[in-house]
mmCIF file of C-alpha atoms and ligand atoms in Angstrom:
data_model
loop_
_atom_site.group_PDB
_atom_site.id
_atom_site.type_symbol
_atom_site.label_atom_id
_atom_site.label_comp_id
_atom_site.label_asym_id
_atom_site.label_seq_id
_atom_site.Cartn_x
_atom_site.Cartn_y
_atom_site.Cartn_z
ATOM 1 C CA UNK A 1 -34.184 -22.159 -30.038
ATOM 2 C CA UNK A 2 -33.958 -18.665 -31.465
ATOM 3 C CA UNK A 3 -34.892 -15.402 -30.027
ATOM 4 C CA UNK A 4 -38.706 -15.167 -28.523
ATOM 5 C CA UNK A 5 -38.859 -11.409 -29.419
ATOM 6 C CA UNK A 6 -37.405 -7.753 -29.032
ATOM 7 C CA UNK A 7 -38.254 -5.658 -26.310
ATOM 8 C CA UNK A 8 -38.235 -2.220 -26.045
ATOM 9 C CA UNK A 9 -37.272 -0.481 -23.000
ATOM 10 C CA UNK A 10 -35.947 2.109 -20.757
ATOM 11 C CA UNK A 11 -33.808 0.754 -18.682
ATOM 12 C CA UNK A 12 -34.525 2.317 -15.158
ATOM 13 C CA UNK A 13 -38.615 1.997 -16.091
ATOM 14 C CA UNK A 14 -40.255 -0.419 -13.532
ATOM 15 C CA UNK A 15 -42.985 -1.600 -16.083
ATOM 16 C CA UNK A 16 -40.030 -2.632 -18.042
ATOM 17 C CA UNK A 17 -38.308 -4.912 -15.288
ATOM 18 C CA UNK A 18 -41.424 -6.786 -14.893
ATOM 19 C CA UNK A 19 -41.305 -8.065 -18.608
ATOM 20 C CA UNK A 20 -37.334 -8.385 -18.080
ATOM 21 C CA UNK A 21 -38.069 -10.809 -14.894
ATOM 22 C CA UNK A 22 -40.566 -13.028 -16.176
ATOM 23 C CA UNK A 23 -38.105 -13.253 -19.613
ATOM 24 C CA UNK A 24 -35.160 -14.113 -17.171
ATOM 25 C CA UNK A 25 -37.264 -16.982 -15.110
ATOM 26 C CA UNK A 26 -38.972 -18.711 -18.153
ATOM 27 C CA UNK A 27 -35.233 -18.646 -19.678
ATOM 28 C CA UNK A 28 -36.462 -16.806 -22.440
ATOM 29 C CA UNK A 29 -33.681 -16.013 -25.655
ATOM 30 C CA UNK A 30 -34.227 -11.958 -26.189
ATOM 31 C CA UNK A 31 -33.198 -9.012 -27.479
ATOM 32 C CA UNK A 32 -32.844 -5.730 -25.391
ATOM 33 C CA UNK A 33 -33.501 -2.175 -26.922
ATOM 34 C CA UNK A 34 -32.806 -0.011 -24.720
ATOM 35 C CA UNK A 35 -34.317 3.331 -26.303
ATOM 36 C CA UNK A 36 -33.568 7.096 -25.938
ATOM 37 C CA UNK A 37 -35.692 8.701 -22.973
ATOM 38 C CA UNK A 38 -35.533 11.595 -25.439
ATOM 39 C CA UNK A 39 -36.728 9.750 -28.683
ATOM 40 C CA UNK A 40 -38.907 7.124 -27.236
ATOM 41 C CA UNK A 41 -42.388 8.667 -28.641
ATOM 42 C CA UNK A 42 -40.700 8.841 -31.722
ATOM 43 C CA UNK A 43 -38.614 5.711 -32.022
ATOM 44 C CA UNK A 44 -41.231 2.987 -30.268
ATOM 45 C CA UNK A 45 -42.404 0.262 -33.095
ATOM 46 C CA UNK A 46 -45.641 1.165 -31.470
ATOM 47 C CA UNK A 47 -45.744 5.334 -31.814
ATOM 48 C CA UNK A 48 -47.772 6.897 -32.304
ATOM 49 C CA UNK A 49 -50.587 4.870 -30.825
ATOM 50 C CA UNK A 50 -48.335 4.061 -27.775
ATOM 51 C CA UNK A 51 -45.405 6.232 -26.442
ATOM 52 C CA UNK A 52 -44.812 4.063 -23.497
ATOM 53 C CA UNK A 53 -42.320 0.917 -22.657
ATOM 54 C CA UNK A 54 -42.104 -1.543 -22.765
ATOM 55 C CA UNK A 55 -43.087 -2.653 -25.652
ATOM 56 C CA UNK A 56 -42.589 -6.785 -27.126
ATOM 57 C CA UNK A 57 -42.485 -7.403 -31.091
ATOM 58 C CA UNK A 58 -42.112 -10.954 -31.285
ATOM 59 C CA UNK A 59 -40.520 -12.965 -33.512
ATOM 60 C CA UNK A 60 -43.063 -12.305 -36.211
ATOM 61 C CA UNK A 61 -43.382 -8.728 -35.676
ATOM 62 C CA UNK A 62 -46.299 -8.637 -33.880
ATOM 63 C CA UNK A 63 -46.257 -5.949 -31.368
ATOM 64 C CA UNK A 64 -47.825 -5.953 -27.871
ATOM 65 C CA UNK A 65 -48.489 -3.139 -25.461
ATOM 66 C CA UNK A 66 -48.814 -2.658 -21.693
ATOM 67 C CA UNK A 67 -46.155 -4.913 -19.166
ATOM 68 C CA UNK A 68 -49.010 -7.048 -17.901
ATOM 69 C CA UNK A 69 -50.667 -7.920 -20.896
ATOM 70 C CA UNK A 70 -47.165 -8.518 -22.115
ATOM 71 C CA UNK A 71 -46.145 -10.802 -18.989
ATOM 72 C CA UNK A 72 -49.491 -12.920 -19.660
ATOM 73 C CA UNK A 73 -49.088 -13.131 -23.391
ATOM 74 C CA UNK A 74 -45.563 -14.220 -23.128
ATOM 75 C CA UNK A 75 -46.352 -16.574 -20.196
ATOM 76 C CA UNK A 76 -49.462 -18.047 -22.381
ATOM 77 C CA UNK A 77 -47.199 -18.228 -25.806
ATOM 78 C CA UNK A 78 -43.856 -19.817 -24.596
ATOM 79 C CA UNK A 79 -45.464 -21.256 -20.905
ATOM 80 C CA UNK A 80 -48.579 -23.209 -22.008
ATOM 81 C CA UNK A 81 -49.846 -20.185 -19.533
ATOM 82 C CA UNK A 82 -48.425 -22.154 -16.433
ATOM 83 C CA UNK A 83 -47.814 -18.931 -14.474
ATOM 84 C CA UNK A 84 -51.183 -17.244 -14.981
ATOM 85 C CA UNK A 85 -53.177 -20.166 -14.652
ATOM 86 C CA UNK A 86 -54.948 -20.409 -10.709
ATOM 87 C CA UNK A 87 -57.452 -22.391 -8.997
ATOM 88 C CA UNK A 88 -58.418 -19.290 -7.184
ATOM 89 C CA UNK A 89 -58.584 -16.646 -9.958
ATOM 90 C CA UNK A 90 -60.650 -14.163 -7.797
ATOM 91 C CA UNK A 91 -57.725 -13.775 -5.324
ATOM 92 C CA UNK A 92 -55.402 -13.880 -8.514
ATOM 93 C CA UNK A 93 -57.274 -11.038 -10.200
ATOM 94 C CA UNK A 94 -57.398 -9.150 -7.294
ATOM 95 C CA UNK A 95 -53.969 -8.673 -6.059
ATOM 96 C CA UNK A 96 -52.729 -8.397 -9.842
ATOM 97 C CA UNK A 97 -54.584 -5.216 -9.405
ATOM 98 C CA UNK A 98 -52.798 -4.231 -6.308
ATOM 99 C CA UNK A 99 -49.578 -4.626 -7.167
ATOM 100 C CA UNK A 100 -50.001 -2.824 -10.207
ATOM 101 C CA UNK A 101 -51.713 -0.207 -8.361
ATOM 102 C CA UNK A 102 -50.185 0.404 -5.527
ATOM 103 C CA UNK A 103 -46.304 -0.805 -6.283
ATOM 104 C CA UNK A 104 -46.242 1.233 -9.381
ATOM 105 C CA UNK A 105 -46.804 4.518 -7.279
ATOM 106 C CA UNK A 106 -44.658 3.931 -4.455
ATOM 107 C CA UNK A 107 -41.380 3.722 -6.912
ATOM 108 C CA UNK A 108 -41.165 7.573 -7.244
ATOM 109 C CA UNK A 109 -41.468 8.254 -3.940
ATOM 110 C CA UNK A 110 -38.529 6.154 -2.327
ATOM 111 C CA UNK A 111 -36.337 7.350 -5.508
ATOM 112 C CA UNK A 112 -37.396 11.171 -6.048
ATOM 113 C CA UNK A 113 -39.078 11.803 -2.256
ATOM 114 C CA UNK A 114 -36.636 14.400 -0.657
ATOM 115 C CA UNK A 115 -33.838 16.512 -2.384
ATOM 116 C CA UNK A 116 -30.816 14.330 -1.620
ATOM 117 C CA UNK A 117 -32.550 11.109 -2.807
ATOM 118 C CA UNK A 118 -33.778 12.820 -6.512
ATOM 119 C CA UNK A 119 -30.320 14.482 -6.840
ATOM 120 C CA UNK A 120 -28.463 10.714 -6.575
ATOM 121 C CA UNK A 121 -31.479 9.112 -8.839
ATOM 122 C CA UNK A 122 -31.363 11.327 -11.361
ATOM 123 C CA UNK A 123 -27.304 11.091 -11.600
ATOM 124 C CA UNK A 124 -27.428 7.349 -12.038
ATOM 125 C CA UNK A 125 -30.545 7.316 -14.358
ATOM 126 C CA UNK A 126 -28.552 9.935 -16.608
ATOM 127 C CA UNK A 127 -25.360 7.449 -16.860
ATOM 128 C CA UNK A 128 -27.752 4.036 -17.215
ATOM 129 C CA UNK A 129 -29.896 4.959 -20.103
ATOM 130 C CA UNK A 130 -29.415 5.716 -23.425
ATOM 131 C CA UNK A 131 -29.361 9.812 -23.532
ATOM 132 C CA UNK A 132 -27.642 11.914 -25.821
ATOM 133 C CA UNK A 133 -24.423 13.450 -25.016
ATOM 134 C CA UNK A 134 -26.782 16.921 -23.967
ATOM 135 C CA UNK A 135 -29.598 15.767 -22.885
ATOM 136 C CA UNK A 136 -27.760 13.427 -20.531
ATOM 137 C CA UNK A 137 -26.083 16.115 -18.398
ATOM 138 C CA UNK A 138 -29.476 17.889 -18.836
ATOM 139 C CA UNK A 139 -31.216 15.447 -17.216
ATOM 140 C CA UNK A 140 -28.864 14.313 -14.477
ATOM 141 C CA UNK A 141 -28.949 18.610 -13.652
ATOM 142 C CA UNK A 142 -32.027 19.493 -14.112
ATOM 143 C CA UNK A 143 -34.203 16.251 -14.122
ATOM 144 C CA UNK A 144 -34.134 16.169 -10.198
ATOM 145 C CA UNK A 145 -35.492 19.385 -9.158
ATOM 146 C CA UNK A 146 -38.507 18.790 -11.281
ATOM 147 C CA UNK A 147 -38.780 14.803 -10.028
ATOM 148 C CA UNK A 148 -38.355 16.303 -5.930
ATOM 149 C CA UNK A 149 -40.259 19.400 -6.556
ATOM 150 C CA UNK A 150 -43.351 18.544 -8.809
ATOM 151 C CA UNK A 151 -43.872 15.258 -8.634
ATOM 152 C CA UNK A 152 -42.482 12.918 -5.857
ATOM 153 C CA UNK A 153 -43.293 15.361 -3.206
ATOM 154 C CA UNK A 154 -47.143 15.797 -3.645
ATOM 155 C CA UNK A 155 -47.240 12.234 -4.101
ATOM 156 C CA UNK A 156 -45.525 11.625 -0.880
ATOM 157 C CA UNK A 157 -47.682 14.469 0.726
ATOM 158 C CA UNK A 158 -50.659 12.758 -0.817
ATOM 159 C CA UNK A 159 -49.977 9.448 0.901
ATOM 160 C CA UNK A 160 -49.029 10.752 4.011
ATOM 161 C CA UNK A 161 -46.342 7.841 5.137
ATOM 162 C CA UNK A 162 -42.352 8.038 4.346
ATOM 163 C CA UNK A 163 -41.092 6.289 1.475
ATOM 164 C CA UNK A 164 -39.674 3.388 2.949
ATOM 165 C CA UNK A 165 -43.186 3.114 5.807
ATOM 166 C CA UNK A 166 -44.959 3.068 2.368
ATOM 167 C CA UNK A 167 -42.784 -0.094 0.931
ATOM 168 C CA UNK A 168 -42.628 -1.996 4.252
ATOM 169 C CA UNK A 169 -46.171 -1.833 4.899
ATOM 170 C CA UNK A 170 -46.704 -2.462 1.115
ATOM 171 C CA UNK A 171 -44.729 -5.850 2.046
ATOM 172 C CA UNK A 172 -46.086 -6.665 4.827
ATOM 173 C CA UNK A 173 -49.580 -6.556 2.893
ATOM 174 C CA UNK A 174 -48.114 -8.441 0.069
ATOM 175 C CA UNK A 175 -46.607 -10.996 1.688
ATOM 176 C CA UNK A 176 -49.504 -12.050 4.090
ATOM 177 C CA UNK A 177 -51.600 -12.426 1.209
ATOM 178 C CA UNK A 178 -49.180 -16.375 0.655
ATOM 179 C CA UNK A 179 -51.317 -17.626 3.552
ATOM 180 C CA UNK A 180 -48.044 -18.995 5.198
ATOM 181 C CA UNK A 181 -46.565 -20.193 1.808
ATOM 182 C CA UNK A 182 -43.260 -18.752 0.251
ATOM 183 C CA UNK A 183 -44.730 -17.147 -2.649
ATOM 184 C CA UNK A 184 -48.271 -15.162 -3.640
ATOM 185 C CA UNK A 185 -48.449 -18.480 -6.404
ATOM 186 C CA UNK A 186 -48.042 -21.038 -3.147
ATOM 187 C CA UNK A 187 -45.012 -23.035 -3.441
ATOM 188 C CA UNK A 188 -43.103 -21.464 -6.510
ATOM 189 C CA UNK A 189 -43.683 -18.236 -7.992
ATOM 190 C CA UNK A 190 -46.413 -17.040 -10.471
ATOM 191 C CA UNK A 191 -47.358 -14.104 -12.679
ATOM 192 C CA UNK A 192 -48.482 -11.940 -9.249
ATOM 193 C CA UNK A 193 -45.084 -12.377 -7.836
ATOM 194 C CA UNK A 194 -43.240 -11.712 -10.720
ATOM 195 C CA UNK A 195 -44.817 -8.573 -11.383
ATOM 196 C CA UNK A 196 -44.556 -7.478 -8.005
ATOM 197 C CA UNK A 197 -40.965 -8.702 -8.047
ATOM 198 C CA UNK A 198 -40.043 -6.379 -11.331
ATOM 199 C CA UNK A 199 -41.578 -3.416 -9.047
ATOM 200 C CA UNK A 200 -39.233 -4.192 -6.313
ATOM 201 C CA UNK A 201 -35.872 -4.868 -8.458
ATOM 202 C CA UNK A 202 -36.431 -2.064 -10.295
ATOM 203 C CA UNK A 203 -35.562 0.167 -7.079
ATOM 204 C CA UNK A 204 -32.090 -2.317 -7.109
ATOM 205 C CA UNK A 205 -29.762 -0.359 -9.148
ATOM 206 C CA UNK A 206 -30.091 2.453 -6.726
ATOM 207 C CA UNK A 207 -28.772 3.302 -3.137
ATOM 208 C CA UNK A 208 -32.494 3.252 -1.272
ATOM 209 C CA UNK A 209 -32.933 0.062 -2.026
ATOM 210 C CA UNK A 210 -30.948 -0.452 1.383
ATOM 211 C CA UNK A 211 -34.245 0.513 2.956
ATOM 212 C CA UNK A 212 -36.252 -2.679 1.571
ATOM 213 C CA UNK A 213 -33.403 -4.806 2.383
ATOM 214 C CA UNK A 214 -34.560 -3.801 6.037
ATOM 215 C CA UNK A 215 -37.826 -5.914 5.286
ATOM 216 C CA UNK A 216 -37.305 -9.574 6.349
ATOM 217 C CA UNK A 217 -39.940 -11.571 4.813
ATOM 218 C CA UNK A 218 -40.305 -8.842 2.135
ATOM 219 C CA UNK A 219 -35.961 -9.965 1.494
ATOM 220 C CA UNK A 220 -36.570 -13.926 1.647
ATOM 221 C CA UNK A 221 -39.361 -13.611 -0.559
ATOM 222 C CA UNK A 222 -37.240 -11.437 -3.124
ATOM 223 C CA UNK A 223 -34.196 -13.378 -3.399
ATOM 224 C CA UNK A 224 -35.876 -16.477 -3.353
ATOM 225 C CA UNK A 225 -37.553 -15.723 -6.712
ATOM 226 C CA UNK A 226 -34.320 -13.924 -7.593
ATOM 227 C CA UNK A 227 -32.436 -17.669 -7.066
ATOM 228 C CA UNK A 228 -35.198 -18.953 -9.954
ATOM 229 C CA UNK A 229 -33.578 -16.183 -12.723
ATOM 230 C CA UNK A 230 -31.099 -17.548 -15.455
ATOM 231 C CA UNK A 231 -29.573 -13.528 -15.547
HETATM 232 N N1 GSH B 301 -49.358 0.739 -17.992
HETATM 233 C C1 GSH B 301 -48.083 0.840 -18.651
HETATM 234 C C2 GSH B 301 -47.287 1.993 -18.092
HETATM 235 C C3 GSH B 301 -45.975 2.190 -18.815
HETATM 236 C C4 GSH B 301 -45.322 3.534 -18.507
HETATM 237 O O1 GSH B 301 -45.953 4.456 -17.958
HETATM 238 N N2 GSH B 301 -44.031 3.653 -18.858
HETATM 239 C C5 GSH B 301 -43.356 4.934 -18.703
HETATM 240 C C6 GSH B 301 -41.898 4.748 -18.357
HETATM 241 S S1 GSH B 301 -41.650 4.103 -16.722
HETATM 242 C C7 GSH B 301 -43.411 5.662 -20.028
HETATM 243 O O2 GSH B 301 -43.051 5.114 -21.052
HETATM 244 N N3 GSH B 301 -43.875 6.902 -20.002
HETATM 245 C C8 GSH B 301 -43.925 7.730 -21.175
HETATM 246 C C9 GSH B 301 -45.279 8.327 -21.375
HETATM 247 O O3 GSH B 301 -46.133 8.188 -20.496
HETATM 248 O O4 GSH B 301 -45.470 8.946 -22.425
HETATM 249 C C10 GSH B 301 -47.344 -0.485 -18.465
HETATM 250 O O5 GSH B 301 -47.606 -1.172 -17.461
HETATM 251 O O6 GSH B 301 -46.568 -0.884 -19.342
#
């Protein structure tokens, strides 16, 4: 089988691990382009219409937008839809909503919330994507002051809880939603967890993640889905 598609991403973007987990469960063959933070608006196959990753061309050069309406358009393509499909779409619906509303905002704050945090983000971010030799030590410098100061901490203000309150009681929420089964989907995963999933991994490649690891069912639930992944 050859390659399903190309897809476009920055590597520390949460939006993008959700595409990069459902492609690693469905055992998908892909490329990675990892683009420049700096050149992204310029440089997407989508720009100028869309600046944002990710962003899938498939094999025909078709180009899709937006990291849900990726996941279900791969899952429908190359998974006869298997993942999205429910016989409760309601509930389905629903929490797809929540996750992508309320998992996408609580990134920032465990990553950027206090000084010390945004100072060690920002210094791995500048060494795992692809800057430029400037803008990289620009970024790792400069970036955190601006991620602390502007925008993590009126978020965290805003919301009223610590970072890591905010992601256990996010878990908690999540995870009583399976009704006593191991995953949102019942007995193996579906689109809901996955996407929720690429919203927790993506906080992996950093120190804090420590704080989830606190979160037992949260943890089972993780790794278990992690164990389905042919990385
Ligand atoms: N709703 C979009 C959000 C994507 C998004 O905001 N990506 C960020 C990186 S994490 C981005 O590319 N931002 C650049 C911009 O907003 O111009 C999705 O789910 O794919």
């Amino acid at each position: 089988m050859g390659s399903a598609g190309n897809l476009h991403l920055l590597y520390t973007c949460p939006f993008c691990w959700k595409v990069r987990g459902l492609l690693e469960h469905l055992d998908l063959e892909h490329e990675r382009i990892q683009v420049n933070p700096m050149k992204a608006k310029k440089t997407l196959p989508s720009a100028p219409e869309w600046t944002k990753v990710p962003v899938w061309v498939d094999s025909e050069e078709n180009i899709f937008v937006d990291s849900t309406p990726i996941m279900k358009h791969i899952d429908e393509v190359h998974n006869d839809g298997k993942l999205w499909a429910s016989d409760d779409e309601e509930r389905r619906d629903k929490w797809m909503e929540w996750v992508d509303l309320h998992m996408s905002k609580a990134t920032i704050p465990i990553l950027y919330g206090s000084l010390f945090s945004a100072l060690k983000t920002t210094t791995r971010v500048s060494k795992l994507e692809k800057f430029g030799f400037i803008s990289k030590r620009l970024y790792a410098w400069a970036g955190f002051p601006i991620m602390w100061g502007i925008i993590a901490r009126s978020r965290v203000k805003k919301d009223g809880r610590k970072p890591k309150q905010l992601w256990h009681d996010l878990l908690d929420e999540f995870t009583d939603s399976f009704n006593g089964k191991q995953f949102f989907g019942g007995e193996a995963p579906d689109l809901v967890d996955l996407a929720a999933f690429g919203y927790v991994r993506s906080i992996s490649p950093y120190p804090q993640f420590s704080q989830l690891e606190d979160h037992k069912s949260g943890m089972e639930w993780y790794r278990a889905i992690e164990a389905t992944l042919k990385v």
